[in-house]
Amino acid sequence: FIKFVRGGADVGSYLCQHDGIDDVHITGSAQTHDIIVWGATEAERARNKQANTPRLHKPISSELGGVSPIIVAPGEWSDKELRYQARNVAGMVTNNLSFNCIAGKVLVLDRDWPQREQFVDEVRKVFAATRSRPAYYPGAKQRWEAFRGKYPGSTAIDTEPLPGTNPENHLPWLLNRRMCDGRGEHALCREAFCRC
């Protein structure tokens, strides 16, 4: 069966330790995982890790963020196929406002693909036609600003907000067309958890 419970970290902590719960699955950060498994304070976590005595004594699976690549194989695509796949790519990013660990974050394209720029432009058009939603996830604005600061040449695509929502809580889509250098690259090592 399934039961939904509302609450904060205190409720989550109680439920994780409750005898009626057999398994735990979380989505969030590595810090959240370590608090649940090893302890609430930094000192407790360090002590429990050192002694290999986890606080949680049941199976846990954790979805702790990621930078999910969307790899597009080059080929000779029709305009219709490019538009269709551009909608798919944008859908992977906009799903749940991109506030989930499996949302597409990096578009990987062959730099020599003749239709590369056309495809990226089709993706941009989809974002430009997609109404913005409230950026409800904690820290989303700060992460958006950090990505914008790291990639000042990126394009902010500001769209009309969904009706009935506060425009103050919205962030533009952020499209970075810059080639990533690879190892250590900000966009490849940090989950945006915002619409980037």
mmCIF file of C-alpha atoms in Angstrom:
data_model
loop_
_atom_site.group_PDB
_atom_site.id
_atom_site.type_symbol
_atom_site.label_atom_id
_atom_site.label_comp_id
_atom_site.label_asym_id
_atom_site.label_seq_id
_atom_site.Cartn_x
_atom_site.Cartn_y
_atom_site.Cartn_z
ATOM 1 C CA PHE A 1 0.000 0.000 0.000
ATOM 2 C CA ILE A 2 0.985 3.628 -0.251
ATOM 3 C CA LYS A 3 0.345 6.484 2.111
ATOM 4 C CA PHE A 4 1.341 10.102 1.596
ATOM 5 C CA VAL A 5 2.574 12.084 4.577
ATOM 6 C CA ARG A 6 3.365 15.779 4.690
ATOM 7 C CA GLY A 7 6.206 17.192 6.720
ATOM 8 C CA GLY A 8 9.805 18.226 6.862
ATOM 9 C CA ALA A 9 13.086 16.602 7.822
ATOM 10 C CA ASP A 10 11.711 15.679 11.269
ATOM 11 C CA VAL A 11 8.895 13.612 9.748
ATOM 12 C CA GLY A 12 11.252 12.029 7.213
ATOM 13 C CA SER A 13 13.723 11.100 9.943
ATOM 14 C CA TYR A 14 10.955 9.548 12.047
ATOM 15 C CA LEU A 15 9.664 7.508 9.111
ATOM 16 C CA CYS A 16 13.127 6.289 8.094
ATOM 17 C CA GLN A 17 13.624 4.852 11.593
ATOM 18 C CA HIS A 18 10.054 3.540 12.024
ATOM 19 C CA ASP A 19 9.703 -0.250 12.451
ATOM 20 C CA GLY A 20 6.824 -0.308 9.979
ATOM 21 C CA ILE A 21 9.092 0.843 7.163
ATOM 22 C CA ASP A 22 11.097 -1.948 5.513
ATOM 23 C CA ASP A 23 13.055 -0.030 2.851
ATOM 24 C CA VAL A 24 13.933 3.588 2.224
ATOM 25 C CA HIS A 25 14.291 5.369 -1.115
ATOM 26 C CA ILE A 26 15.318 9.004 -1.252
ATOM 27 C CA THR A 27 15.992 11.578 -3.871
ATOM 28 C CA GLY A 28 18.062 14.586 -2.980
ATOM 29 C CA SER A 29 21.646 15.319 -2.145
ATOM 30 C CA ALA A 30 24.539 13.223 -0.867
ATOM 31 C CA GLN A 31 24.316 15.289 2.329
ATOM 32 C CA THR A 32 20.688 14.199 2.837
ATOM 33 C CA HIS A 33 21.701 10.578 2.305
ATOM 34 C CA ASP A 34 24.527 10.809 4.818
ATOM 35 C CA ILE A 35 22.290 12.439 7.442
ATOM 36 C CA ILE A 36 19.771 9.602 7.109
ATOM 37 C CA VAL A 37 22.340 6.797 7.052
ATOM 38 C CA TRP A 38 25.131 8.090 9.292
ATOM 39 C CA GLY A 39 23.643 10.732 11.597
ATOM 40 C CA ALA A 40 22.296 14.245 12.004
ATOM 41 C CA THR A 41 25.447 16.112 12.994
ATOM 42 C CA GLU A 42 28.785 16.264 11.248
ATOM 43 C CA ALA A 43 30.515 14.784 14.303
ATOM 44 C CA GLU A 44 28.032 11.890 14.523
ATOM 45 C CA ARG A 45 28.415 11.151 10.811
ATOM 46 C CA ALA A 46 32.218 11.144 11.040
ATOM 47 C CA ARG A 47 32.154 8.878 14.109
ATOM 48 C CA ASN A 48 29.673 6.422 12.567
ATOM 49 C CA LYS A 49 31.495 6.307 9.240
ATOM 50 C CA GLN A 50 34.813 5.669 10.995
ATOM 51 C CA ALA A 51 33.306 2.811 13.018
ATOM 52 C CA ASN A 52 31.162 1.613 10.077
ATOM 53 C CA THR A 53 28.067 1.785 12.292
ATOM 54 C CA PRO A 54 25.260 3.301 10.225
ATOM 55 C CA ARG A 55 22.321 4.823 12.051
ATOM 56 C CA LEU A 56 19.927 3.323 9.497
ATOM 57 C CA HIS A 57 19.563 -0.459 9.714
ATOM 58 C CA LYS A 58 17.473 -1.176 6.638
ATOM 59 C CA PRO A 59 18.058 -1.159 2.890
ATOM 60 C CA ILE A 60 18.236 2.267 1.267
ATOM 61 C CA SER A 61 18.381 3.280 -2.371
ATOM 62 C CA SER A 62 19.306 6.853 -3.183
ATOM 63 C CA GLU A 63 18.892 8.969 -6.285
ATOM 64 C CA LEU A 64 21.428 11.659 -5.476
ATOM 65 C CA GLY A 65 21.429 13.894 -8.444
ATOM 66 C CA GLY A 66 23.222 13.710 -11.668
ATOM 67 C CA VAL A 67 23.997 15.381 -14.921
ATOM 68 C CA SER A 68 22.082 13.199 -17.346
ATOM 69 C CA PRO A 69 23.399 13.392 -20.895
ATOM 70 C CA ILE A 70 21.171 13.350 -23.933
ATOM 71 C CA ILE A 71 23.266 11.865 -26.719
ATOM 72 C CA VAL A 72 22.055 12.538 -30.246
ATOM 73 C CA ALA A 73 23.467 10.319 -32.967
ATOM 74 C CA PRO A 74 24.259 12.304 -36.097
ATOM 75 C CA GLY A 75 22.569 11.399 -39.315
ATOM 76 C CA GLU A 76 20.661 12.914 -42.168
ATOM 77 C CA TRP A 77 17.382 13.938 -40.565
ATOM 78 C CA SER A 78 14.384 15.598 -42.162
ATOM 79 C CA ASP A 79 13.153 18.917 -40.770
ATOM 80 C CA LYS A 80 10.157 17.092 -39.316
ATOM 81 C CA GLU A 81 12.415 14.546 -37.546
ATOM 82 C CA LEU A 82 14.606 17.336 -36.125
ATOM 83 C CA ARG A 83 11.548 19.160 -34.744
ATOM 84 C CA TYR A 84 10.168 15.931 -33.264
ATOM 85 C CA GLN A 85 13.437 15.054 -31.515
ATOM 86 C CA ALA A 86 13.884 18.653 -30.338
ATOM 87 C CA ARG A 87 10.488 18.383 -28.590
ATOM 88 C CA ASN A 88 11.648 15.121 -26.973
ATOM 89 C CA VAL A 89 14.871 16.720 -25.733
ATOM 90 C CA ALA A 90 13.036 19.740 -24.332
ATOM 91 C CA GLY A 91 10.519 17.422 -22.680
ATOM 92 C CA MET A 92 13.331 15.594 -20.879
ATOM 93 C CA VAL A 93 14.523 18.915 -19.498
ATOM 94 C CA THR A 94 11.125 20.435 -18.670
ATOM 95 C CA ASN A 95 9.696 17.320 -16.998
ATOM 96 C CA ASN A 96 8.851 18.307 -13.414
ATOM 97 C CA LEU A 97 10.429 21.686 -14.223
ATOM 98 C CA SER A 98 13.777 19.875 -14.422
ATOM 99 C CA PHE A 99 13.705 19.476 -10.630
ATOM 100 C CA ASN A 100 14.504 15.791 -10.675
ATOM 101 C CA CYS A 101 17.704 13.837 -10.726
ATOM 102 C CA ILE A 102 17.098 12.160 -14.074
ATOM 103 C CA ALA A 103 16.182 15.237 -16.091
ATOM 104 C CA GLY A 104 18.317 15.718 -19.186
ATOM 105 C CA LYS A 105 20.968 18.337 -18.496
ATOM 106 C CA VAL A 106 23.656 18.051 -21.164
ATOM 107 C CA LEU A 107 23.072 17.719 -24.891
ATOM 108 C CA VAL A 108 25.911 15.765 -26.520
ATOM 109 C CA LEU A 109 26.246 16.358 -30.257
ATOM 110 C CA ASP A 110 28.900 15.511 -32.824
ATOM 111 C CA ARG A 111 30.711 18.779 -33.529
ATOM 112 C CA ASP A 112 31.024 17.800 -37.219
ATOM 113 C CA TRP A 113 27.319 16.952 -37.697
ATOM 114 C CA PRO A 114 26.097 19.246 -40.499
ATOM 115 C CA GLN A 115 22.651 19.604 -38.860
ATOM 116 C CA ARG A 116 24.015 20.365 -35.406
ATOM 117 C CA GLU A 117 23.181 24.082 -35.353
ATOM 118 C CA GLN A 118 19.776 23.481 -36.928
ATOM 119 C CA PHE A 119 18.958 20.936 -34.219
ATOM 120 C CA VAL A 120 20.089 23.219 -31.373
ATOM 121 C CA ASP A 121 17.984 26.002 -32.873
ATOM 122 C CA GLU A 122 14.951 23.696 -32.934
ATOM 123 C CA VAL A 123 15.521 22.905 -29.244
ATOM 124 C CA ARG A 124 15.772 26.640 -28.509
ATOM 125 C CA LYS A 125 12.468 27.227 -30.334
ATOM 126 C CA VAL A 126 10.734 24.620 -28.174
ATOM 127 C CA PHE A 127 11.977 26.293 -24.996
ATOM 128 C CA ALA A 128 10.906 29.679 -26.337
ATOM 129 C CA ALA A 129 7.381 28.300 -26.824
ATOM 130 C CA THR A 130 7.244 26.607 -23.397
ATOM 131 C CA ARG A 131 5.631 28.655 -20.651
ATOM 132 C CA SER A 132 7.683 28.979 -17.514
ATOM 133 C CA ARG A 133 6.572 27.496 -14.231
ATOM 134 C CA PRO A 134 7.390 28.473 -10.643
ATOM 135 C CA ALA A 135 10.916 27.576 -9.531
ATOM 136 C CA TYR A 136 9.742 25.875 -6.344
ATOM 137 C CA TYR A 137 12.852 23.839 -5.534
ATOM 138 C CA PRO A 138 14.931 25.259 -2.637
ATOM 139 C CA GLY A 139 18.055 27.000 -3.901
ATOM 140 C CA ALA A 140 16.944 26.978 -7.556
ATOM 141 C CA LYS A 141 17.536 30.689 -8.045
ATOM 142 C CA GLN A 142 21.034 30.527 -6.533
ATOM 143 C CA ARG A 143 21.962 27.544 -8.738
ATOM 144 C CA TRP A 144 20.570 29.317 -11.808
ATOM 145 C CA GLU A 145 22.662 32.393 -10.983
ATOM 146 C CA ALA A 146 25.769 30.231 -10.418
ATOM 147 C CA PHE A 147 25.353 28.583 -13.827
ATOM 148 C CA ARG A 148 24.748 31.948 -15.463
ATOM 149 C CA GLY A 149 27.909 33.253 -13.794
ATOM 150 C CA LYS A 150 29.973 30.295 -15.025
ATOM 151 C CA TYR A 151 28.563 30.603 -18.552
ATOM 152 C CA PRO A 152 28.057 34.340 -19.193
ATOM 153 C CA GLY A 153 27.550 33.700 -22.918
ATOM 154 C CA SER A 154 24.520 31.501 -22.280
ATOM 155 C CA THR A 155 21.102 32.571 -23.493
ATOM 156 C CA ALA A 156 18.276 33.184 -21.021
ATOM 157 C CA ILE A 157 14.975 32.324 -22.685
ATOM 158 C CA ASP A 158 12.319 34.180 -20.738
ATOM 159 C CA THR A 159 8.816 32.955 -21.535
ATOM 160 C CA GLU A 160 5.308 33.785 -20.440
ATOM 161 C CA PRO A 161 4.523 32.230 -17.034
ATOM 162 C CA LEU A 162 1.703 29.769 -16.616
ATOM 163 C CA PRO A 163 -1.577 31.536 -15.822
ATOM 164 C CA GLY A 164 -2.352 31.852 -12.125
ATOM 165 C CA THR A 165 1.265 31.666 -10.979
ATOM 166 C CA ASN A 166 3.431 34.392 -9.479
ATOM 167 C CA PRO A 167 5.910 35.625 -12.130
ATOM 168 C CA GLU A 168 8.328 36.562 -9.315
ATOM 169 C CA ASN A 169 8.968 32.836 -8.713
ATOM 170 C CA HIS A 170 9.896 32.052 -12.315
ATOM 171 C CA LEU A 171 13.321 31.619 -13.878
ATOM 172 C CA PRO A 172 14.113 31.768 -17.591
ATOM 173 C CA TRP A 173 15.295 28.650 -19.394
ATOM 174 C CA LEU A 174 19.067 28.829 -19.751
ATOM 175 C CA LEU A 175 20.727 27.537 -22.906
ATOM 176 C CA ASN A 176 24.497 27.247 -22.964
ATOM 177 C CA ARG A 177 25.776 26.601 -26.490
ATOM 178 C CA ARG A 178 29.406 26.624 -25.401
ATOM 179 C CA MET A 179 31.411 23.467 -25.862
ATOM 180 C CA CYS A 180 32.324 21.879 -22.538
ATOM 181 C CA ASP A 181 36.006 21.274 -21.907
ATOM 182 C CA GLY A 182 35.449 17.997 -20.089
ATOM 183 C CA ARG A 183 36.921 16.943 -16.772
ATOM 184 C CA GLY A 184 36.055 19.338 -13.955
ATOM 185 C CA GLU A 185 33.608 21.299 -16.118
ATOM 186 C CA HIS A 186 30.998 23.014 -13.909
ATOM 187 C CA ALA A 187 28.030 21.885 -16.040
ATOM 188 C CA LEU A 188 29.267 18.293 -16.081
ATOM 189 C CA CYS A 189 29.978 18.026 -12.359
ATOM 190 C CA ARG A 190 27.063 19.862 -10.736
ATOM 191 C CA GLU A 191 23.407 19.125 -11.093
ATOM 192 C CA ALA A 192 21.648 22.289 -12.086
ATOM 193 C CA PHE A 193 18.355 21.519 -10.338
ATOM 194 C CA CYS A 194 17.041 24.517 -12.081
ATOM 195 C CA ARG A 195 16.019 25.180 -15.625
ATOM 196 C CA CYS A 196 19.450 25.202 -17.237
#
